[in-house]
Amino acid sequence: MDGILVKDITKRYGDKTVLNNISFHINRGEILGLIGPNGAGKTTLIKIMTGLVKQDRGEVLIEGMGYGKNAIAIKEKLGVVPQEIALLDTVSGRNNLEYFARLYGLTGKTLKQKVDEVLELTGLTEHQKKKVKTYSGGMKRRLNLAAAIMHRPEYLILDEPTVGVDPQSRNAIFNYVKNMNREGTTVLYTSHYMEEVEALCDNIFILDLGKEVAYGSKENLRRMLGENSTVSVETEENTAALIPVLQNLPGVESISEKADSLELLTNTQEFHLSQLIHTIENENQVIMNIRVQEPSLEEVFLTLTGKTLRD
């Protein structure tokens, strides 16, 4: 089987179940977003997926291989960016990368080439001789990523790689991940930034208190809040005068009056934007602005977990 299969994973610490029967499949070439509030069990799940912690029940298969006798073969295919910075502070950035390159079995010209390549990719070439303890938080995060992708892994697992970094480094890391995926790398990505998950991921798995809350495409998760969208309408003058005629349109469930506009709650199965525009024009009103807003993933997350992503 291609990709990563997580099947029926359960993990307990004493009487506490931190993961309860977790299952999902990351197809080859896909980016799966793993999100959940603090304490949801994300980091424990990642440690199980990377062979650092053993589950009590279930299995993790990468291209059909489980850990144990296949551990070395799996780790050759896998790159891991942990939430904790895994670097040597007292040596240079380049020395750090050379150390990790040797762990991957790289030597000679190949080692030098790969180190140069990831330094360039992460924008750290001019800082390569500086000791890591002098790096900013964002630079350390980028070096952390560079160490994980040295061997061009087929699978990349990132545990909140942009936490606590400056916007420039955050955007850089985000773009590196997108580019690697375009080149064929399969990615599991966790983040506290919903806009990253929404822009980057094909499918999303929401975890809370060790249990699956929701799993699917962004579109399917939005549909869990119902078939509603909000339409804001602003006309040149007297927008409120439209309320009696607009509330009779198919699919309009309610209308609320704002300062300069009307906000329509609509059923997307019955409502047609063209009919709204035609009706307003028939009332001899000039449309200044129309905006259609579907439920955001942040709203979906809040509704399903009762918490914000950063809680």
Tab-separated table of C-alpha atoms in Angstrom:
chain	number	residue	atom	x	y	z
A	1	MET	CA	0.000	0.000	0.000
A	2	ASP	CA	1.316	3.440	-0.936
A	3	GLY	CA	1.397	6.276	1.564
A	4	ILE	CA	1.009	6.138	5.330
A	5	LEU	CA	-1.662	4.053	7.042
A	6	VAL	CA	-2.497	4.714	10.686
A	7	LYS	CA	-4.866	2.001	11.879
A	8	ASP	CA	-6.660	1.710	15.233
A	9	ILE	CA	-3.879	3.392	17.224
A	10	THR	CA	-4.495	3.388	20.974
A	11	LYS	CA	-2.060	4.600	23.629
A	12	ARG	CA	-2.482	4.687	27.402
A	13	TYR	CA	-0.340	6.099	30.184
A	14	GLY	CA	-1.543	4.446	33.366
A	15	ASP	CA	-5.301	4.931	33.596
A	16	LYS	CA	-5.311	7.743	31.031
A	17	THR	CA	-6.060	6.986	27.379
A	18	VAL	CA	-4.228	9.634	25.349
A	19	LEU	CA	-5.101	8.144	21.941
A	20	ASN	CA	-8.248	6.142	21.356
A	21	ASN	CA	-8.592	4.058	18.188
A	22	ILE	CA	-7.137	6.596	15.738
A	23	SER	CA	-7.204	5.720	12.022
A	24	PHE	CA	-6.446	7.598	8.805
A	25	HIS	CA	-4.624	7.164	5.499
A	26	ILE	CA	-2.279	9.690	3.870
A	27	ASN	CA	-2.156	9.005	0.147
A	28	ARG	CA	1.144	9.345	-1.662
A	29	GLY	CA	1.619	12.989	-2.690
A	30	GLU	CA	-1.012	14.261	-0.245
A	31	ILE	CA	-0.673	16.831	2.543
A	32	LEU	CA	-2.730	15.894	5.603
A	33	GLY	CA	-3.285	18.507	8.286
A	34	LEU	CA	-3.385	17.178	11.850
A	35	ILE	CA	-4.953	19.743	14.173
A	36	GLY	CA	-6.282	19.823	17.705
A	37	PRO	CA	-6.156	21.883	20.899
A	38	ASN	CA	-3.230	21.586	23.297
A	39	GLY	CA	-3.354	18.205	25.009
A	40	ALA	CA	-5.269	16.574	22.162
A	41	GLY	CA	-2.616	13.870	21.657
A	42	LYS	CA	-0.987	15.168	18.454
A	43	THR	CA	2.634	14.938	19.601
A	44	THR	CA	2.127	11.446	21.052
A	45	LEU	CA	0.628	10.323	17.748
A	46	ILE	CA	3.574	11.761	15.826
A	47	LYS	CA	6.036	10.002	18.137
A	48	ILE	CA	4.237	6.721	17.432
A	49	MET	CA	4.253	7.407	13.678
A	50	THR	CA	8.003	8.057	13.764
A	51	GLY	CA	8.862	5.011	15.871
A	52	LEU	CA	9.840	6.908	19.029
A	53	VAL	CA	6.946	5.611	21.142
A	54	LYS	CA	5.234	2.230	20.910
A	55	GLN	CA	1.456	2.099	20.755
A	56	ASP	CA	-0.582	-0.253	22.953
A	57	ARG	CA	-2.796	-1.294	20.048
A	58	GLY	CA	-2.988	-0.746	16.296
A	59	GLU	CA	-0.324	-0.265	13.645
A	60	VAL	CA	1.458	2.318	11.519
A	61	LEU	CA	2.411	1.215	8.005
A	62	ILE	CA	4.569	3.240	5.625
A	63	GLU	CA	4.349	1.798	2.116
A	64	GLY	CA	3.016	-1.348	3.738
A	65	MET	CA	5.963	-1.654	6.144
A	66	GLY	CA	5.620	-1.606	9.920
A	67	TYR	CA	8.302	-0.681	12.429
A	68	GLY	CA	10.420	-3.464	13.933
A	69	LYS	CA	12.488	-5.246	11.323
A	70	ASN	CA	11.628	-2.502	8.795
A	71	ALA	CA	12.641	0.426	11.032
A	72	ILE	CA	15.806	1.289	9.084
A	73	ALA	CA	14.066	1.095	5.698
A	74	ILE	CA	11.245	3.325	6.974
A	75	LYS	CA	13.574	5.936	8.452
A	76	GLU	CA	15.443	6.202	5.145
A	77	LYS	CA	12.176	7.343	3.578
A	78	LEU	CA	11.127	9.608	6.449
A	79	GLY	CA	12.014	13.163	7.449
A	80	VAL	CA	10.858	14.469	10.822
A	81	VAL	CA	10.754	18.082	12.022
A	82	PRO	CA	10.023	17.891	15.776
A	83	GLN	CA	8.377	20.662	17.746
A	84	GLU	CA	11.437	20.802	19.982
A	85	ILE	CA	14.513	22.293	18.313
A	86	ALA	CA	16.910	19.343	17.825
A	87	LEU	CA	20.170	21.216	17.215
A	88	LEU	CA	23.621	21.578	18.782
A	89	ASP	CA	23.794	25.176	20.051
A	90	THR	CA	27.567	25.439	20.493
A	91	VAL	CA	28.593	24.625	16.915
A	92	SER	CA	27.836	26.300	13.597
A	93	GLY	CA	24.791	25.764	11.444
A	94	ARG	CA	26.913	24.023	8.841
A	95	ASN	CA	28.493	21.713	11.433
A	96	ASN	CA	25.004	20.759	12.594
A	97	LEU	CA	23.956	19.829	9.078
A	98	GLU	CA	27.164	17.872	8.463
A	99	TYR	CA	26.496	15.918	11.663
A	100	PHE	CA	22.960	15.013	10.560
A	101	ALA	CA	24.174	14.223	7.033
A	102	ARG	CA	26.564	11.614	8.445
A	103	LEU	CA	23.716	10.098	10.443
A	104	TYR	CA	21.891	9.661	7.128
A	105	GLY	CA	24.970	7.921	5.725
A	106	LEU	CA	26.083	10.764	3.458
A	107	THR	CA	29.822	11.212	2.856
A	108	GLY	CA	32.322	13.101	0.710
A	109	LYS	CA	31.093	15.199	-2.214
A	110	THR	CA	27.502	14.053	-1.744
A	111	LEU	CA	27.516	15.296	1.858
A	112	LYS	CA	28.907	18.700	0.861
A	113	GLN	CA	26.449	19.010	-2.020
A	114	LYS	CA	23.424	18.189	0.161
A	115	VAL	CA	24.516	20.570	2.939
A	116	ASP	CA	25.031	23.391	0.428
A	117	GLU	CA	21.678	22.599	-1.151
A	118	VAL	CA	19.597	22.781	2.046
A	119	LEU	CA	21.453	25.872	3.285
A	120	GLU	CA	20.532	27.607	0.039
A	121	LEU	CA	16.966	26.294	0.157
A	122	THR	CA	16.379	27.584	3.682
A	123	GLY	CA	18.153	30.907	3.163
A	124	LEU	CA	20.921	30.185	5.667
A	125	THR	CA	24.000	30.137	3.422
A	126	GLU	CA	25.346	33.459	4.708
A	127	HIS	CA	24.805	32.347	8.322
A	128	GLN	CA	26.259	28.836	7.971
A	129	LYS	CA	29.479	29.545	9.927
A	130	LYS	CA	27.749	31.223	12.877
A	131	LYS	CA	27.098	29.248	16.044
A	132	VAL	CA	23.476	28.167	16.353
A	133	LYS	CA	23.145	29.865	19.760
A	134	THR	CA	23.393	33.209	17.907
A	135	TYR	CA	20.503	32.329	15.557
A	136	SER	CA	17.048	33.844	15.908
A	137	GLY	CA	14.116	31.531	16.656
A	138	GLY	CA	13.075	31.617	13.011
A	139	MET	CA	16.569	30.729	11.798
A	140	LYS	CA	16.692	27.781	14.205
A	141	ARG	CA	13.346	26.545	12.878
A	142	ARG	CA	14.647	26.781	9.310
A	143	LEU	CA	17.828	24.904	10.260
A	144	ASN	CA	15.685	22.292	12.011
A	145	LEU	CA	13.808	21.802	8.736
A	146	ALA	CA	17.053	21.710	6.729
A	147	ALA	CA	18.343	18.851	8.900
A	148	ALA	CA	15.158	16.853	8.268
A	149	ILE	CA	15.174	17.172	4.475
A	150	MET	CA	18.889	16.572	3.887
A	151	HIS	CA	18.262	13.101	2.440
A	152	ARG	CA	15.266	14.217	0.308
A	153	PRO	CA	12.709	12.115	2.189
A	154	GLU	CA	9.669	10.700	0.437
A	155	TYR	CA	7.615	11.370	3.577
A	156	LEU	CA	7.863	14.462	5.770
A	157	ILE	CA	6.285	14.836	9.222
A	158	LEU	CA	6.257	18.326	10.738
A	159	ASP	CA	5.130	19.022	14.309
A	160	GLU	CA	4.209	22.729	14.460
A	161	PRO	CA	7.251	23.861	12.447
A	162	THR	CA	6.324	27.570	12.498
A	163	VAL	CA	5.521	28.011	16.191
A	164	GLY	CA	7.140	31.093	17.714
A	165	VAL	CA	8.870	32.337	14.558
A	166	ASP	CA	8.852	35.680	12.779
A	167	PRO	CA	6.465	36.133	9.798
A	168	GLN	CA	9.315	35.987	7.264
A	169	SER	CA	10.592	32.621	8.532
A	170	ARG	CA	7.049	31.333	8.870
A	171	ASN	CA	6.281	32.136	5.234
A	172	ALA	CA	9.605	30.662	4.139
A	173	ILE	CA	8.974	27.348	5.943
A	174	PHE	CA	5.425	27.262	4.581
A	175	ASN	CA	6.707	27.730	1.024
A	176	TYR	CA	9.439	25.066	1.422
A	177	VAL	CA	6.786	22.540	2.409
A	178	LYS	CA	4.594	23.463	-0.567
A	179	ASN	CA	7.518	23.147	-2.972
A	180	MET	CA	8.598	19.774	-1.580
A	181	ASN	CA	5.047	18.504	-1.952
A	182	ARG	CA	4.954	19.674	-5.576
A	183	GLU	CA	8.074	17.573	-6.125
A	184	GLY	CA	6.288	14.500	-4.744
A	185	THR	CA	6.899	14.502	-0.983
A	186	THR	CA	3.995	13.218	1.121
A	187	VAL	CA	3.408	15.425	4.167
A	188	LEU	CA	1.803	15.284	7.607
A	189	TYR	CA	1.574	18.855	8.910
A	190	THR	CA	0.475	20.054	12.332
A	191	SER	CA	-0.010	23.727	13.104
A	192	HIS	CA	-1.689	26.191	15.451
A	193	TYR	CA	-2.339	28.462	12.475
A	194	MET	CA	-5.603	27.543	10.753
A	195	GLU	CA	-4.765	29.723	7.739
A	196	GLU	CA	-1.688	27.525	7.116
A	197	VAL	CA	-3.723	24.337	7.307
A	198	GLU	CA	-6.458	25.767	5.088
A	199	ALA	CA	-4.006	26.943	2.415
A	200	LEU	CA	-1.666	23.938	2.507
A	201	CYS	CA	-3.577	20.742	3.223
A	202	ASP	CA	-5.676	18.460	1.018
A	203	ASN	CA	-7.411	16.740	3.935
A	204	ILE	CA	-7.671	17.487	7.642
A	205	PHE	CA	-7.854	15.265	10.734
A	206	ILE	CA	-9.204	16.954	13.877
A	207	LEU	CA	-8.095	15.332	17.140
A	208	ASP	CA	-9.393	16.245	20.598
A	209	LEU	CA	-8.883	14.469	23.924
A	210	GLY	CA	-7.264	11.572	22.061
A	211	LYS	CA	-10.280	10.925	19.821
A	212	GLU	CA	-11.167	11.595	16.205
A	213	VAL	CA	-13.552	14.548	15.995
A	214	ALA	CA	-13.639	14.890	12.210
A	215	TYR	CA	-11.674	13.724	9.177
A	216	GLY	CA	-12.070	14.696	5.542
A	217	SER	CA	-11.598	17.353	2.904
A	218	LYS	CA	-11.937	21.042	3.764
A	219	GLU	CA	-15.196	21.165	1.824
A	220	ASN	CA	-16.683	18.198	3.687
A	221	LEU	CA	-15.679	19.650	7.064
A	222	ARG	CA	-17.403	22.930	6.216
A	223	ARG	CA	-20.556	21.016	5.293
A	224	MET	CA	-20.666	19.648	8.832
A	225	LEU	CA	-21.957	23.072	9.887
A	226	GLY	CA	-24.844	22.694	7.450
A	227	GLU	CA	-25.558	23.941	3.954
A	228	ASN	CA	-25.450	27.622	4.903
A	229	SER	CA	-23.434	30.584	3.700
A	230	THR	CA	-23.621	34.296	4.469
A	231	VAL	CA	-24.170	36.846	1.689
A	232	SER	CA	-23.488	40.532	2.384
A	233	VAL	CA	-25.116	43.066	0.039
A	234	GLU	CA	-24.435	46.794	-0.159
A	235	THR	CA	-26.325	49.097	-2.535
A	236	GLU	CA	-25.855	52.723	-3.434
A	237	GLU	CA	-28.777	53.918	-1.318
A	238	ASN	CA	-31.553	52.685	0.999
A	239	THR	CA	-30.400	49.075	1.208
A	240	ALA	CA	-32.885	48.380	4.012
A	241	ALA	CA	-35.778	48.975	1.614
A	242	LEU	CA	-34.859	45.699	-0.098
A	243	ILE	CA	-35.620	43.526	2.947
A	244	PRO	CA	-39.310	42.792	2.122
A	245	VAL	CA	-38.547	41.630	-1.407
A	246	LEU	CA	-35.306	39.757	-0.658
A	247	GLN	CA	-36.731	37.740	2.223
A	248	ASN	CA	-39.077	36.022	-0.241
A	249	LEU	CA	-36.255	34.705	-2.429
A	250	PRO	CA	-35.731	30.915	-2.409
A	251	GLY	CA	-32.957	29.904	-0.029
A	252	VAL	CA	-32.947	33.104	2.051
A	253	GLU	CA	-33.457	31.988	5.661
A	254	SER	CA	-32.971	35.308	7.461
A	255	ILE	CA	-31.831	38.891	6.866
A	256	SER	CA	-30.082	41.174	9.337
A	257	GLU	CA	-29.433	44.859	8.803
A	258	LYS	CA	-25.883	46.119	9.279
A	259	ALA	CA	-24.546	49.694	9.168
A	260	ASP	CA	-24.244	49.939	5.377
A	261	SER	CA	-25.383	46.543	4.171
A	262	LEU	CA	-27.726	43.590	4.532
A	263	GLU	CA	-26.503	40.182	5.679
A	264	LEU	CA	-28.434	37.222	4.300
A	265	LEU	CA	-28.181	33.740	5.806
A	266	THR	CA	-28.765	31.434	2.859
A	267	ASN	CA	-29.237	27.739	2.162
A	268	THR	CA	-26.714	26.964	-0.558
A	269	GLN	CA	-28.891	24.197	-2.022
A	270	GLU	CA	-31.744	26.596	-2.827
A	271	PHE	CA	-30.159	30.040	-3.093
A	272	HIS	CA	-28.917	31.452	-6.415
A	273	LEU	CA	-26.741	34.561	-6.484
A	274	SER	CA	-27.912	35.460	-9.997
A	275	GLN	CA	-31.502	35.642	-8.760
A	276	LEU	CA	-30.454	37.983	-5.940
A	277	ILE	CA	-28.690	40.320	-8.373
A	278	HIS	CA	-31.636	40.276	-10.794
A	279	THR	CA	-34.099	41.084	-7.993
A	280	ILE	CA	-32.042	44.040	-6.731
A	281	GLU	CA	-31.713	45.438	-10.252
A	282	ASN	CA	-35.481	45.124	-10.745
A	283	GLU	CA	-35.877	47.357	-7.686
A	284	ASN	CA	-33.790	50.007	-9.482
A	285	GLN	CA	-31.006	49.724	-6.916
A	286	VAL	CA	-27.306	49.973	-7.820
A	287	ILE	CA	-25.179	47.213	-6.293
A	288	MET	CA	-21.993	48.517	-4.687
A	289	ASN	CA	-20.690	45.259	-3.213
A	290	ILE	CA	-21.672	41.597	-2.788
A	291	ARG	CA	-19.635	39.162	-0.706
A	292	VAL	CA	-20.332	35.449	-0.167
A	293	GLN	CA	-18.758	33.865	2.904
A	294	GLU	CA	-18.764	30.138	3.650
A	295	PRO	CA	-18.100	28.852	7.187
A	296	SER	CA	-14.378	29.073	7.956
A	297	LEU	CA	-12.386	26.091	9.183
A	298	GLU	CA	-11.841	28.053	12.400
A	299	GLU	CA	-15.637	28.098	12.901
A	300	VAL	CA	-15.820	24.378	12.126
A	301	PHE	CA	-13.068	23.649	14.649
A	302	LEU	CA	-14.683	25.804	17.344
A	303	THR	CA	-18.073	24.171	16.791
A	304	LEU	CA	-16.707	20.611	16.902
A	305	THR	CA	-14.296	20.980	19.838
A	306	GLY	CA	-15.700	23.954	21.761
A	307	LYS	CA	-12.187	25.436	21.720
A	308	THR	CA	-10.040	27.619	19.503
A	309	LEU	CA	-7.045	25.993	17.821
A	310	ARG	CA	-4.612	27.839	20.105
A	311	ASP	CA	-6.319	26.748	23.361
